[in-house]
Every structure is written in C-alpha cells, then in structure tokens.
mmCIF file of C-alpha atoms in Angstrom:
data_model
loop_
_atom_site.group_PDB
_atom_site.id
_atom_site.type_symbol
_atom_site.label_atom_id
_atom_site.label_comp_id
_atom_site.label_asym_id
_atom_site.label_seq_id
_atom_site.Cartn_x
_atom_site.Cartn_y
_atom_site.Cartn_z
ATOM 1 C CA MET A 10 2.445 -21.112 13.728
ATOM 2 C CA GLN A 11 0.144 -18.654 15.466
ATOM 3 C CA GLN A 12 -0.455 -16.878 18.708
ATOM 4 C CA PRO A 13 -3.212 -14.675 20.094
ATOM 5 C CA ALA A 14 -2.403 -10.984 20.054
ATOM 6 C CA PRO A 15 -2.662 -8.808 23.152
ATOM 7 C CA ALA A 16 -4.364 -5.431 23.095
ATOM 8 C CA SER A 17 -3.226 -2.803 20.627
ATOM 9 C CA GLY A 18 -0.061 -1.060 21.774
ATOM 10 C CA THR A 19 3.576 -0.469 20.972
ATOM 11 C CA SER A 20 3.917 -4.103 19.952
ATOM 12 C CA GLY A 21 1.787 -3.291 16.908
ATOM 13 C CA THR A 22 -0.869 -5.848 17.760
ATOM 14 C CA VAL A 23 -4.651 -5.627 17.560
ATOM 15 C CA SER A 24 -6.967 -6.821 20.312
ATOM 16 C CA GLY A 25 -8.674 -10.094 19.408
ATOM 17 C CA ALA A 26 -6.431 -10.782 16.410
ATOM 18 C CA VAL A 27 -4.124 -13.730 15.786
ATOM 19 C CA HIS A 28 -0.619 -13.423 14.351
ATOM 20 C CA ARG A 29 0.629 -16.142 12.039
ATOM 21 C CA LEU A 30 3.584 -16.974 9.802
ATOM 22 C CA VAL A 31 2.782 -18.918 6.621
ATOM 23 C CA ASP A 32 5.153 -20.446 4.100
ATOM 24 C CA VAL A 33 5.266 -18.997 0.576
ATOM 25 C CA PRO A 34 7.643 -19.766 -2.322
ATOM 26 C CA GLY A 35 9.836 -16.775 -1.410
ATOM 27 C CA GLY A 36 10.054 -17.487 2.318
ATOM 28 C CA ARG A 37 7.410 -16.668 4.907
ATOM 29 C CA ILE A 38 4.666 -14.074 5.184
ATOM 30 C CA HIS A 39 3.546 -12.658 8.511
ATOM 31 C CA LEU A 40 -0.160 -11.944 8.778
ATOM 32 C CA VAL A 41 -2.707 -10.767 11.304
ATOM 33 C CA GLU A 42 -6.100 -12.445 11.252
ATOM 34 C CA GLN A 43 -9.440 -11.728 12.867
ATOM 35 C CA GLY A 44 -12.952 -13.076 12.366
ATOM 36 C CA THR A 45 -14.593 -15.877 10.418
ATOM 37 C CA GLY A 46 -16.409 -15.929 7.097
ATOM 38 C CA PRO A 47 -15.388 -15.124 3.521
ATOM 39 C CA LEU A 48 -11.677 -14.280 3.302
ATOM 40 C CA VAL A 49 -10.716 -10.624 2.860
ATOM 41 C CA LEU A 50 -7.001 -10.060 2.214
ATOM 42 C CA LEU A 51 -5.673 -6.602 3.155
ATOM 43 C CA ILE A 52 -2.483 -5.339 1.460
ATOM 44 C CA HIS A 53 -0.646 -2.285 2.813
ATOM 45 C CA GLY A 54 1.491 0.270 0.988
ATOM 46 C CA PHE A 55 4.713 2.245 1.532
ATOM 47 C CA PRO A 56 5.977 2.855 4.177
ATOM 48 C CA GLU A 57 3.540 0.886 6.317
ATOM 49 C CA THR A 58 2.889 -2.643 7.592
ATOM 50 C CA SER A 59 -0.121 -4.797 8.431
ATOM 51 C CA TYR A 60 -0.599 -2.402 11.373
ATOM 52 C CA SER A 61 -2.107 0.137 8.963
ATOM 53 C CA TRP A 62 -5.255 -2.050 8.908
ATOM 54 C CA ARG A 63 -5.675 -2.041 12.705
ATOM 55 C CA HIS A 64 -9.020 -0.219 12.413
ATOM 56 C CA GLN A 65 -10.363 -2.474 9.654
ATOM 57 C CA LEU A 66 -9.600 -5.887 11.158
ATOM 58 C CA PRO A 67 -12.154 -5.722 13.994
ATOM 59 C CA ALA A 68 -14.744 -3.919 11.854
ATOM 60 C CA LEU A 69 -14.613 -6.502 9.069
ATOM 61 C CA ALA A 70 -14.583 -9.355 11.567
ATOM 62 C CA GLU A 71 -17.672 -7.971 13.280
ATOM 63 C CA ALA A 72 -19.359 -7.699 9.865
ATOM 64 C CA GLY A 73 -18.917 -11.434 9.260
ATOM 65 C CA PHE A 74 -15.631 -11.694 7.385
ATOM 66 C CA ARG A 75 -12.282 -13.394 7.894
ATOM 67 C CA ALA A 76 -10.043 -10.315 7.727
ATOM 68 C CA VAL A 77 -6.347 -10.974 7.113
ATOM 69 C CA ALA A 78 -3.729 -8.202 6.906
ATOM 70 C CA VAL A 79 -0.300 -9.225 5.631
ATOM 71 C CA ASP A 80 3.147 -7.740 5.951
ATOM 72 C CA VAL A 81 4.145 -7.513 2.288
ATOM 73 C CA ARG A 82 7.430 -9.206 1.390
ATOM 74 C CA GLY A 83 10.287 -7.061 2.713
ATOM 75 C CA TYR A 84 8.205 -5.478 5.475
ATOM 76 C CA GLY A 85 7.610 -6.200 9.145
ATOM 77 C CA ARG A 86 7.914 -9.841 10.133
ATOM 78 C CA SER A 87 7.803 -11.235 6.595
ATOM 79 C CA SER A 88 10.836 -12.539 4.708
ATOM 80 C CA ALA A 89 13.073 -9.946 3.047
ATOM 81 C CA PRO A 90 15.153 -11.447 0.209
ATOM 82 C CA ASP A 91 18.365 -9.653 -0.740
ATOM 83 C CA ALA A 92 17.859 -9.544 -4.512
ATOM 84 C CA VAL A 93 16.143 -6.429 -5.871
ATOM 85 C CA ASP A 94 14.232 -8.411 -8.469
ATOM 86 C CA ALA A 95 12.724 -10.576 -5.716
ATOM 87 C CA TYR A 96 10.271 -7.720 -5.194
ATOM 88 C CA ARG A 97 8.785 -7.723 -8.701
ATOM 89 C CA MET A 98 5.013 -7.740 -8.926
ATOM 90 C CA THR A 99 4.752 -11.348 -10.077
ATOM 91 C CA ALA A 100 6.507 -12.455 -6.873
ATOM 92 C CA LEU A 101 4.162 -10.420 -4.681
ATOM 93 C CA VAL A 102 1.127 -11.850 -6.459
ATOM 94 C CA ALA A 103 2.568 -15.330 -5.898
ATOM 95 C CA ASP A 104 2.850 -14.509 -2.186
ATOM 96 C CA ASN A 105 -0.840 -13.558 -2.078
ATOM 97 C CA VAL A 106 -1.807 -16.771 -3.859
ATOM 98 C CA ALA A 107 0.239 -18.823 -1.399
ATOM 99 C CA VAL A 108 -1.296 -17.016 1.585
ATOM 100 C CA VAL A 109 -4.830 -17.794 0.425
ATOM 101 C CA LYS A 110 -3.942 -21.446 -0.071
ATOM 102 C CA ALA A 111 -2.118 -21.648 3.280
ATOM 103 C CA LEU A 112 -5.266 -20.360 4.958
ATOM 104 C CA GLY A 113 -7.221 -23.203 3.387
ATOM 105 C CA GLU A 114 -9.404 -20.969 1.212
ATOM 106 C CA GLU A 115 -10.298 -21.310 -2.464
ATOM 107 C CA THR A 116 -11.174 -17.660 -3.129
ATOM 108 C CA ALA A 117 -10.585 -14.258 -1.554
ATOM 109 C CA THR A 118 -11.539 -10.636 -1.840
ATOM 110 C CA VAL A 119 -8.411 -8.485 -2.029
ATOM 111 C CA ILE A 120 -8.204 -4.888 -0.772
ATOM 112 C CA GLY A 121 -5.114 -2.707 -1.132
ATOM 113 C CA HIS A 122 -3.897 0.760 -0.232
ATOM 114 C CA ASP A 123 -1.136 2.723 -2.002
ATOM 115 C CA TRP A 124 1.263 0.135 -3.502
ATOM 116 C CA GLY A 125 -1.084 -2.432 -2.004
ATOM 117 C CA SER A 126 -3.750 -1.155 -4.390
ATOM 118 C CA SER A 127 -1.540 -2.025 -7.354
ATOM 119 C CA ILE A 128 -0.679 -5.397 -5.822
ATOM 120 C CA ALA A 129 -4.389 -6.080 -5.295
ATOM 121 C CA ALA A 130 -5.205 -5.080 -8.866
ATOM 122 C CA ASP A 131 -2.528 -7.279 -10.382
ATOM 123 C CA SER A 132 -3.514 -10.181 -8.138
ATOM 124 C CA ALA A 133 -7.080 -9.905 -9.444
ATOM 125 C CA LEU A 134 -5.850 -9.431 -13.006
ATOM 126 C CA MET A 135 -3.469 -12.389 -13.019
ATOM 127 C CA ARG A 136 -5.552 -14.786 -10.886
ATOM 128 C CA PRO A 137 -9.215 -13.843 -11.455
ATOM 129 C CA GLY A 138 -10.488 -17.243 -10.386
ATOM 130 C CA LEU A 139 -8.851 -16.895 -6.981
ATOM 131 C CA PHE A 140 -9.317 -13.181 -6.284
ATOM 132 C CA THR A 141 -12.974 -12.753 -7.062
ATOM 133 C CA ALA A 142 -13.393 -9.118 -5.982
ATOM 134 C CA ALA A 143 -10.983 -6.217 -5.485
ATOM 135 C CA ALA A 144 -10.987 -2.815 -3.787
ATOM 136 C CA PHE A 145 -8.496 -0.010 -4.298
ATOM 137 C CA LEU A 146 -7.738 2.706 -1.751
ATOM 138 C CA SER A 147 -5.986 5.959 -2.713
ATOM 139 C CA VAL A 148 -4.290 4.678 -5.878
ATOM 140 C CA PRO A 149 -6.782 4.116 -8.726
ATOM 141 C CA TYR A 150 -6.651 1.122 -11.000
ATOM 142 C CA SER A 151 -4.876 1.895 -14.257
ATOM 143 C CA PRO A 152 -4.163 -0.660 -17.013
ATOM 144 C CA TRP A 153 -0.728 -1.374 -18.463
ATOM 145 C CA ASN A 154 0.754 1.655 -20.208
ATOM 146 C CA PRO A 155 3.038 1.471 -23.285
ATOM 147 C CA VAL A 156 5.442 4.048 -21.780
ATOM 148 C CA ARG A 157 8.358 2.498 -19.855
ATOM 149 C CA PRO A 158 7.783 3.667 -16.266
ATOM 150 C CA THR A 159 11.239 5.009 -15.451
ATOM 151 C CA GLU A 160 11.227 7.009 -18.682
ATOM 152 C CA GLY A 161 7.846 8.479 -17.848
ATOM 153 C CA PHE A 162 8.830 9.341 -14.276
ATOM 154 C CA ALA A 163 12.062 10.958 -15.460
ATOM 155 C CA ARG A 164 10.016 13.442 -17.481
ATOM 156 C CA ILE A 165 7.958 14.550 -14.486
ATOM 157 C CA GLY A 166 9.039 17.595 -12.522
ATOM 158 C CA GLY A 167 11.245 19.467 -14.949
ATOM 159 C CA ASP A 168 14.409 20.537 -13.135
ATOM 160 C CA GLU A 169 13.353 18.653 -10.013
ATOM 161 C CA GLU A 170 13.454 14.897 -9.524
ATOM 162 C CA PHE A 171 10.228 12.953 -9.038
ATOM 163 C CA TYR A 172 10.314 10.841 -5.880
ATOM 164 C CA VAL A 173 9.956 7.524 -7.769
ATOM 165 C CA SER A 174 13.100 8.376 -9.720
ATOM 166 C CA TYR A 175 14.793 9.408 -6.464
ATOM 167 C CA PHE A 176 14.042 5.945 -5.052
ATOM 168 C CA GLN A 177 15.547 4.024 -7.991
ATOM 169 C CA GLU A 178 19.210 3.844 -6.974
ATOM 170 C CA PRO A 179 19.785 1.225 -4.244
ATOM 171 C CA GLY A 180 21.085 2.829 -1.066
ATOM 172 C CA ARG A 181 20.356 6.436 -1.999
ATOM 173 C CA ALA A 182 17.014 6.881 -0.220
ATOM 174 C CA GLU A 183 18.147 4.557 2.566
ATOM 175 C CA ALA A 184 21.017 6.954 3.284
ATOM 176 C CA GLU A 185 18.472 9.709 3.847
ATOM 177 C CA ILE A 186 15.939 7.721 5.848
ATOM 178 C CA GLU A 187 17.748 5.200 8.016
ATOM 179 C CA PRO A 188 19.862 7.527 10.200
ATOM 180 C CA ASP A 189 16.573 8.911 11.590
ATOM 181 C CA VAL A 190 13.793 6.486 10.723
ATOM 182 C CA ARG A 191 11.303 7.864 13.229
ATOM 183 C CA GLY A 192 11.831 11.469 12.187
ATOM 184 C CA TRP A 193 11.578 10.647 8.471
ATOM 185 C CA LEU A 194 8.414 8.608 8.905
ATOM 186 C CA ALA A 195 6.833 11.337 11.029
ATOM 187 C CA GLY A 196 7.580 13.917 8.352
ATOM 188 C CA PHE A 197 6.340 11.708 5.511
ATOM 189 C CA TYR A 198 3.105 10.703 7.238
ATOM 190 C CA THR A 199 2.434 14.291 8.294
ATOM 191 C CA SER A 200 3.134 15.748 4.855
ATOM 192 C CA LEU A 201 0.561 13.509 3.161
ATOM 193 C CA SER A 202 -2.186 13.936 5.763
ATOM 194 C CA ALA A 203 -5.154 16.278 5.675
ATOM 195 C CA GLY A 204 -4.635 19.219 8.021
ATOM 196 C CA THR A 205 -0.873 18.888 8.308
ATOM 197 C CA MET A 206 0.323 19.079 4.704
ATOM 198 C CA PRO A 207 3.111 21.627 4.061
ATOM 199 C CA PRO A 208 2.090 24.938 2.472
ATOM 200 C CA ALA A 209 2.072 24.993 -1.313
ATOM 201 C CA ASP A 210 4.782 27.664 -1.481
ATOM 202 C CA GLN A 211 7.171 25.284 0.311
ATOM 203 C CA GLY A 212 7.169 22.956 -2.706
ATOM 204 C CA SER A 213 5.878 19.408 -3.030
ATOM 205 C CA PRO A 214 7.639 16.684 -1.007
ATOM 206 C CA PHE A 215 7.193 14.440 -4.052
ATOM 207 C CA PHE A 216 9.798 16.459 -5.976
ATOM 208 C CA VAL A 217 13.450 16.740 -4.970
ATOM 209 C CA PRO A 218 15.587 19.704 -6.122
ATOM 210 C CA ALA A 219 19.170 19.011 -7.168
ATOM 211 C CA GLY A 220 21.373 18.354 -4.155
ATOM 212 C CA ALA A 221 18.421 18.185 -1.754
ATOM 213 C CA GLN A 222 16.606 15.394 0.072
ATOM 214 C CA MET A 223 12.911 14.535 0.201
ATOM 215 C CA ARG A 224 12.730 15.417 3.875
ATOM 216 C CA ASP A 225 13.770 19.014 3.155
ATOM 217 C CA ARG A 226 10.169 19.689 2.082
ATOM 218 C CA PHE A 227 8.389 17.667 4.757
ATOM 219 C CA ALA A 228 5.912 19.398 7.033
ATOM 220 C CA ARG A 229 7.358 20.411 10.374
ATOM 221 C CA GLY A 230 4.800 20.436 13.116
ATOM 222 C CA PRO A 231 2.563 18.202 15.218
ATOM 223 C CA LEU A 232 1.579 14.723 14.114
ATOM 224 C CA PRO A 233 -1.756 14.375 12.300
ATOM 225 C CA SER A 234 -4.707 13.475 14.514
ATOM 226 C CA TRP A 235 -4.900 9.903 13.209
ATOM 227 C CA LEU A 236 -1.286 9.116 14.190
ATOM 228 C CA THR A 237 -0.465 8.854 17.886
ATOM 229 C CA GLU A 238 3.050 8.792 19.279
ATOM 230 C CA GLU A 239 2.383 5.147 20.100
ATOM 231 C CA ASP A 240 1.401 4.409 16.485
ATOM 232 C CA LEU A 241 4.559 6.114 15.272
ATOM 233 C CA ASP A 242 6.565 4.004 17.714
ATOM 234 C CA VAL A 243 5.092 0.848 16.160
ATOM 235 C CA TYR A 244 6.038 1.829 12.626
ATOM 236 C CA SER A 245 9.435 3.164 13.653
ATOM 237 C CA ALA A 246 10.369 0.044 15.590
ATOM 238 C CA GLU A 247 9.612 -2.171 12.599
ATOM 239 C CA PHE A 248 11.572 -0.093 10.094
ATOM 240 C CA GLU A 249 14.463 0.489 12.487
ATOM 241 C CA ARG A 250 14.728 -3.296 12.726
ATOM 242 C CA THR A 251 14.304 -4.114 9.024
ATOM 243 C CA GLY A 252 15.508 -0.980 7.256
ATOM 244 C CA LEU A 253 13.649 0.475 4.267
ATOM 245 C CA THR A 254 15.260 -1.476 1.437
ATOM 246 C CA GLY A 255 12.480 -4.052 1.167
ATOM 247 C CA GLY A 256 9.860 -1.354 0.729
ATOM 248 C CA LEU A 257 11.974 0.752 -1.616
ATOM 249 C CA ASN A 258 12.708 -2.272 -3.803
ATOM 250 C CA ARG A 259 9.073 -2.175 -4.912
ATOM 251 C CA TYR A 260 9.838 1.094 -6.723
ATOM 252 C CA ARG A 261 12.989 -0.433 -8.193
ATOM 253 C CA ASN A 262 10.969 -3.042 -10.045
ATOM 254 C CA VAL A 263 8.608 -0.796 -11.986
ATOM 255 C CA ASP A 264 10.359 -1.538 -15.296
ATOM 256 C CA ARG A 265 10.490 -5.276 -14.577
ATOM 257 C CA ASP A 266 6.765 -5.172 -13.773
ATOM 258 C CA TRP A 267 6.144 -3.324 -17.030
ATOM 259 C CA GLU A 268 7.924 -6.081 -18.934
ATOM 260 C CA ASP A 269 6.325 -8.912 -16.957
ATOM 261 C CA LEU A 270 2.794 -7.568 -17.369
ATOM 262 C CA ALA A 271 2.977 -6.536 -21.015
ATOM 263 C CA ALA A 272 0.800 -9.523 -21.887
ATOM 264 C CA TRP A 273 -2.041 -7.793 -20.034
ATOM 265 C CA ASP A 274 -1.945 -4.711 -22.267
ATOM 266 C CA GLY A 275 -5.518 -3.446 -22.538
ATOM 267 C CA ALA A 276 -6.852 -5.945 -19.989
ATOM 268 C CA VAL A 277 -9.762 -4.876 -17.827
ATOM 269 C CA LEU A 278 -10.799 -6.072 -14.394
ATOM 270 C CA THR A 279 -14.231 -7.625 -14.593
ATOM 271 C CA GLN A 280 -14.614 -8.653 -10.946
ATOM 272 C CA PRO A 281 -16.809 -6.600 -8.599
ATOM 273 C CA SER A 282 -14.642 -3.663 -7.525
ATOM 274 C CA LEU A 283 -14.570 -0.566 -5.337
ATOM 275 C CA PHE A 284 -12.499 2.599 -5.238
ATOM 276 C CA ILE A 285 -12.079 5.008 -2.322
ATOM 277 C CA GLY A 286 -9.839 8.081 -2.587
ATOM 278 C CA GLY A 287 -9.172 11.249 -0.643
ATOM 279 C CA SER A 288 -9.871 14.643 -2.188
ATOM 280 C CA LEU A 289 -6.517 15.965 -0.886
ATOM 281 C CA ASP A 290 -4.474 12.927 -1.882
ATOM 282 C CA SER A 291 -2.065 13.489 -4.764
ATOM 283 C CA SER A 292 -2.312 9.803 -5.679
ATOM 284 C CA THR A 293 -5.998 10.328 -6.380
ATOM 285 C CA THR A 294 -5.870 13.758 -8.000
ATOM 286 C CA TRP A 295 -2.905 12.983 -10.274
ATOM 287 C CA MET A 296 -4.774 9.966 -11.591
ATOM 288 C CA ALA A 297 -8.154 11.601 -12.157
ATOM 289 C CA ASP A 298 -8.123 10.345 -15.756
ATOM 290 C CA ALA A 299 -7.811 6.766 -14.519
ATOM 291 C CA ILE A 300 -10.880 7.243 -12.324
ATOM 292 C CA ALA A 301 -12.801 8.774 -15.235
ATOM 293 C CA ALA A 302 -11.952 5.688 -17.317
ATOM 294 C CA TYR A 303 -13.486 3.241 -14.824
ATOM 295 C CA PRO A 304 -16.565 2.496 -16.988
ATOM 296 C CA ASP A 305 -14.125 0.962 -19.483
ATOM 297 C CA THR A 306 -11.353 -0.394 -17.238
ATOM 298 C CA LEU A 307 -13.504 -1.617 -14.318
ATOM 299 C CA PRO A 308 -16.748 -2.841 -15.857
ATOM 300 C CA GLY A 309 -17.552 -4.636 -12.601
ATOM 301 C CA LEU A 310 -17.219 -1.453 -10.508
ATOM 302 C CA VAL A 311 -19.841 -1.381 -7.754
ATOM 303 C CA SER A 312 -19.088 2.139 -6.529
ATOM 304 C CA SER A 313 -16.411 4.843 -6.434
ATOM 305 C CA HIS A 314 -16.013 7.390 -3.651
ATOM 306 C CA ILE A 315 -13.918 10.490 -2.981
ATOM 307 C CA ILE A 316 -13.836 11.411 0.706
ATOM 308 C CA GLU A 317 -13.717 15.183 1.043
ATOM 309 C CA GLY A 318 -10.925 16.642 3.144
ATOM 310 C CA CYS A 319 -9.014 13.358 3.329
ATOM 311 C CA GLY A 320 -5.334 12.834 2.593
ATOM 312 C CA HIS A 321 -3.359 9.764 1.584
ATOM 313 C CA TRP A 322 -3.520 7.502 4.660
ATOM 314 C CA ILE A 323 -7.202 6.973 4.064
ATOM 315 C CA GLN A 324 -8.031 3.882 6.132
ATOM 316 C CA GLN A 325 -6.288 5.454 9.126
ATOM 317 C CA GLU A 326 -7.339 9.084 8.631
ATOM 318 C CA ARG A 327 -11.020 8.317 8.133
ATOM 319 C CA ALA A 328 -11.385 4.821 9.516
ATOM 320 C CA ALA A 329 -15.113 4.920 10.294
ATOM 321 C CA GLU A 330 -16.090 6.140 6.823
ATOM 322 C CA VAL A 331 -13.785 3.708 5.073
ATOM 323 C CA ASN A 332 -15.017 0.820 7.214
ATOM 324 C CA ALA A 333 -18.647 1.640 6.393
ATOM 325 C CA LEU A 334 -17.906 1.753 2.658
ATOM 326 C CA LEU A 335 -15.918 -1.483 2.751
ATOM 327 C CA VAL A 336 -18.565 -3.363 4.748
ATOM 328 C CA ARG A 337 -21.382 -2.157 2.489
ATOM 329 C CA TRP A 338 -19.426 -3.209 -0.588
ATOM 330 C CA LEU A 339 -18.446 -6.585 0.871
ATOM 331 C CA HIS A 340 -22.042 -7.354 1.763
ATOM 332 C CA THR A 341 -23.027 -6.482 -1.796
ATOM 333 C CA VAL A 342 -20.319 -8.728 -3.232
ATOM 334 C CA HIS A 343 -21.039 -11.633 -0.904
ATOM 335 C CA GLY A 344 -24.800 -11.276 -0.780
#
C-alpha cells in the first residue's frame, strides 16, 4: 500500500515522496521512497526515524537514484514485536533483505547512520550479493571483536555507568525518557550537536553517575540550528505514540549479535564503501582505531571523510556536504 506524501511538516513527510508499508517476515516495514534508478536503502539510528533522511531523499532522487528510507523495526510506523530478541541484528538484516525484494529489486546500496551504520555493515557482510555497496555515517565499520560486548561496556567509565550498560535493563531507560519524551529528545539531540554540546566540566552525557539519570548531564539551552521546533514535534509525536522500547531493544541484543555473528570473525567488507564522520562526534573519535584499520577491514573503501566542526547527527547537521559526498560516491559506484 502507498500514498503520496504532502509537503514536509509536522506529519513527518517529505515533499514528493511516497510512503509505503511492505511485508517482511517479522511484520511490516514502513518506508519513504523518492526517485527512480538504482536502489539506495537508508537506515536510521537511535533515537530517530526515516524522517532523519528528509534532506537526502530529494537530493538522491534528483541525482538519479531510487532513495528509500525505512523505519527500522520498532520505530515509527513499522511493526514493533514484544520480544526483546526480536530486535537482534539477524532479524534487522532479514528486514532489509525483505524490503529490497518487496521493492522488486535484485541489488541495493545500503547507507546507515549511528545504529543504522552497523545494520548496513552487517547487511553487506551477511548478504554481499544483495547489498553491493555500503556507506557508514558517524559510526565506523569495525569487525567482530572477541570481547563479549556487555563485559566490555561494563569496564568503561570507572565509577560511572556507560550509557549502553544503562540501557540494558528493560524498562529502566524508558522510565527516564517516556514521562517527558519531547524534553528528553531535545536534550539528547542538543547534547550531541556541534555548537550546543554541554561544557566538558559538566561531564559526558554518555556516562551516568550512581543514582543519576542520563538527562542530568544534557545540555540546557536552545535547540541546535539543524533542529527546528517542527522537526522536534515530528520525532516527539512518533516516540510518544510508540514509546522507546523498540529502539532501546537494539542495545539489549548486543550479546546476542555477538554470538550470532561469531562466524564472521575476521571478515572484511570487500564491497565499495564510504565513511563520513564528524570531528566532534564521540562515535567517530572513540573509534579512531577502527578508521585507521580501514585499509585492512574495508579493502573496497572509495573514500573516508571527517567533517570539521560537525557533531553526531551528521546528515541533518551538515546536509549539503553529506549529500554531495554521497552523490559523488554513488556515481562512482554506479558508473
């Protein structure tokens, strides 16, 4: 089923795009589609939706591509199963495979941001014949690691709790976020954006002292320039309707993913690839070693870019620059 989308606004739609629900093994996936040409699948991260690609859809369509942004399982208008293990990586890859097939395509380029970057990487790793090129925004590609993730995260931060560990217990983070979804999202988006990050002496919002909440260290001030009140309304309305459990369940599957993907220990991605990070993004700076290892782990890498003065929400903060890099790379990949 599909319907044309009206102009961008509080409904979270993009002018000229079409909204569609497609069947997948785990239910249905909502997607937003624009343009014709080679398929480019766009995968968002936490806590976002397909709306985070609102600037890329028209740009990629104009460049000659069929741009499709999905709501990942558990987000937006897509199905949200109850079971925590329904959000393991293998299930999300299966969703991507089913979306490509439902759209009548035999191959796709996959582009992801934040958790979407990891989902894109594992889609390309597990189904290389289907996902023939991959781009990663903010979170670098890193192969399977022999350290169990929850054990590694538990060792980060000393006396303070790393946010991934904080998210592990079902209901705990929801109890912080869901009484004031809009306020929490505003603080989280602002704290990870260039120009509005909290001062260093306030402490990192990624680490939670005993008895505290993540939001205690969020920036308090105006929204970043890339995020309008209307944009915040779009995100807030979706998460007020769905809750945050679907998104948080991605973090609660890191050990299951580690077990499921152990067979890919040492595997490299050979497809043409691209990385774009922000110089002020912790996801990029923490994983500098992963970027340095790209000659070995991404032998098909076309180019890697760090955008100076950019935070985490890269395709929204610096849309024009990201669009130019994506289009140039896509034209290289597709001739």
